[in-house]
């Protein structure tokens, strides 16, 4: 019974990841940072967990994404996938490294944002504010805010 419940929970969580949107051109959002394709998947009916992603480029220095937040969810965690005893599992991480001038894509199947306690009033086509906290290689902190499109699982 426990295995069946775990399977159902993991299936629902992976389904919440959905598909990534088509790419667009990066837009400057602050201190040497460009972002494109920011999105949050609309949670499955009755669920409050979802996945978010974007493409980000930090220019002028290396940086780390150390936190993310949105008013549309209670909590946002940084996640990646790791092979554990032959099984691919999602794992929370403390940061994502951004190399100077290199694009990093967050989304399904790799590094991504996991949103918990997602507002059930979100609909495909809506936009939500998504804030990323960055720590630069010199220790400075900055926050960039982008509009993230709400996508349904068919997008």
Coordinates of C-alpha atoms in Angstrom, one line a residue:
X1 CA 0.0 0.0 0.0
X2 CA 2.8 2.4 0.9
X3 CA 4.5 1.7 -2.4
X4 CA 1.3 2.4 -4.3
X5 CA 0.7 5.7 -2.5
X6 CA 4.4 6.7 -3.1
X7 CA 4.0 5.9 -6.8
X8 CA 0.8 8.0 -7.1
X9 CA 2.4 10.9 -5.3
X10 CA 5.6 10.8 -7.5
X11 CA 3.5 10.4 -10.7
X12 CA 1.5 13.5 -9.8
X13 CA 4.6 15.5 -8.9
X14 CA 6.3 14.6 -12.2
X15 CA 3.2 15.4 -14.1
X16 CA 3.2 18.8 -12.5
X17 CA 6.6 19.4 -14.3
X18 CA 4.9 19.4 -17.7
X19 CA 6.6 20.7 -20.9
X20 CA 8.8 23.7 -21.3
X21 CA 7.7 26.6 -23.5
X22 CA 9.3 27.6 -26.9
X23 CA 12.4 29.8 -26.5
X24 CA 12.3 33.6 -26.9
X25 CA 15.0 36.4 -26.8
X26 CA 16.5 37.2 -23.4
X27 CA 15.5 40.6 -21.8
X28 CA 17.6 42.6 -19.5
X29 CA 16.2 42.5 -16.0
X30 CA 18.9 44.2 -13.9
X31 CA 22.6 44.3 -13.1
X32 CA 24.1 42.3 -16.0
X33 CA 21.3 39.8 -15.9
X34 CA 19.1 38.7 -18.9
X35 CA 16.2 36.3 -18.6
X36 CA 14.0 34.6 -21.2
X37 CA 11.1 32.2 -21.1
X38 CA 10.2 32.5 -17.5
X39 CA 7.3 30.2 -16.8
X40 CA 5.4 28.4 -14.0
X41 CA 3.3 25.3 -14.9
X42 CA -0.3 25.4 -13.8
X43 CA -0.7 22.7 -11.1
X44 CA -2.8 19.7 -11.8
X45 CA -6.3 20.0 -10.4
X46 CA -6.4 19.5 -6.7
X47 CA -2.6 19.8 -6.3
X48 CA -0.5 22.8 -5.1
X49 CA 2.9 21.8 -6.3
X50 CA 4.4 22.9 -9.7
X51 CA 7.5 23.5 -11.6
X52 CA 9.0 26.8 -12.9
X53 CA 11.8 27.6 -15.2
X54 CA 13.6 30.2 -17.3
X55 CA 16.8 30.8 -19.2
X56 CA 19.2 33.2 -17.4
X57 CA 22.5 34.8 -18.4
X58 CA 24.6 36.7 -15.9
X59 CA 27.3 38.9 -17.5
X60 CA 30.3 40.7 -16.0
X61 CA 31.0 38.1 -13.3
X62 CA 30.1 34.6 -12.1
X63 CA 27.1 34.4 -9.8
X64 CA 24.8 32.0 -8.0
X65 CA 21.1 31.8 -7.8
X66 CA 20.7 31.3 -4.1
X67 CA 16.9 31.7 -3.7
X68 CA 13.6 32.3 -5.5
X69 CA 10.2 33.5 -4.5
X70 CA 6.8 34.4 -5.9
X71 CA 3.6 35.7 -4.4
X72 CA 1.9 32.9 -6.2
X73 CA 3.3 30.2 -3.9
X74 CA 4.1 29.7 -0.3
X75 CA 7.6 28.4 -1.0
X76 CA 10.0 28.0 -3.9
X77 CA 13.0 25.6 -3.8
X78 CA 15.9 25.2 -6.1
X79 CA 15.9 21.6 -7.4
X80 CA 17.9 19.3 -9.7
X81 CA 17.9 15.7 -10.7
X82 CA 20.5 13.2 -9.4
X83 CA 21.0 9.5 -10.1
X84 CA 20.6 7.6 -6.9
X85 CA 21.0 3.8 -7.1
X86 CA 20.0 3.7 -10.7
X87 CA 16.9 5.9 -10.1
X88 CA 16.7 9.5 -11.2
X89 CA 15.4 11.6 -8.2
X90 CA 14.7 15.3 -7.6
X91 CA 16.9 16.9 -5.0
X92 CA 16.8 20.3 -3.4
X93 CA 20.1 22.2 -3.8
X94 CA 21.4 25.4 -2.1
X95 CA 22.3 27.2 -5.3
X96 CA 22.7 27.1 -9.1
X97 CA 26.1 28.3 -10.5
X98 CA 25.9 30.9 -13.3
X99 CA 29.1 31.3 -15.3
X100 CA 29.8 34.7 -16.7
X101 CA 28.2 35.1 -20.1
X102 CA 26.8 31.5 -20.3
X103 CA 23.1 30.8 -20.5
X104 CA 21.6 28.4 -17.9
X105 CA 18.2 26.9 -18.6
X106 CA 16.0 25.9 -15.7
X107 CA 13.1 23.6 -16.6
X108 CA 11.8 20.1 -16.8
X109 CA 14.4 17.3 -16.7
X110 CA 17.2 19.3 -15.2
X111 CA 17.7 22.2 -12.7
X112 CA 14.4 23.8 -12.0
X113 CA 12.3 25.7 -9.5
X114 CA 9.8 23.7 -7.4
X115 CA 6.9 25.7 -6.2
X116 CA 4.9 24.5 -3.1
X117 CA 1.6 25.9 -1.9
X118 CA 0.8 27.3 -5.4
X119 CA -2.3 29.6 -5.6
X120 CA -5.1 27.5 -7.1
X121 CA -6.6 30.5 -8.8
X122 CA -3.8 30.6 -11.4
X123 CA -4.9 30.0 -15.0
X124 CA -3.0 29.4 -18.2
X125 CA -2.1 32.7 -19.7
X126 CA -1.8 34.6 -16.4
X127 CA 1.5 36.0 -15.3
X128 CA 3.1 36.0 -11.9
X129 CA 6.1 37.8 -10.5
X130 CA 9.1 35.6 -10.0
X131 CA 12.1 37.0 -7.9
X132 CA 15.6 35.5 -8.0
X133 CA 18.2 36.3 -5.5
X134 CA 21.7 36.3 -6.8
X135 CA 25.1 36.2 -5.1
X136 CA 27.9 37.5 -7.2
X137 CA 31.4 36.2 -7.0
X138 CA 32.5 39.3 -5.0
X139 CA 29.8 38.5 -2.4
X140 CA 27.3 41.2 -3.5
X141 CA 23.7 40.3 -3.4
X142 CA 21.1 41.4 -5.9
X143 CA 17.5 40.5 -6.7
X144 CA 16.0 40.4 -10.2
X145 CA 12.3 40.2 -10.8
X146 CA 10.6 38.8 -14.0
X147 CA 7.1 38.1 -15.2
X148 CA 6.6 34.3 -15.5
X149 CA 3.8 33.1 -17.8
X150 CA 1.5 30.4 -16.4
X151 CA 1.4 27.4 -18.7
X152 CA -0.9 24.5 -18.7
X153 CA 0.6 21.0 -19.0
X154 CA -0.1 21.0 -22.8
X155 CA 2.2 23.9 -23.5

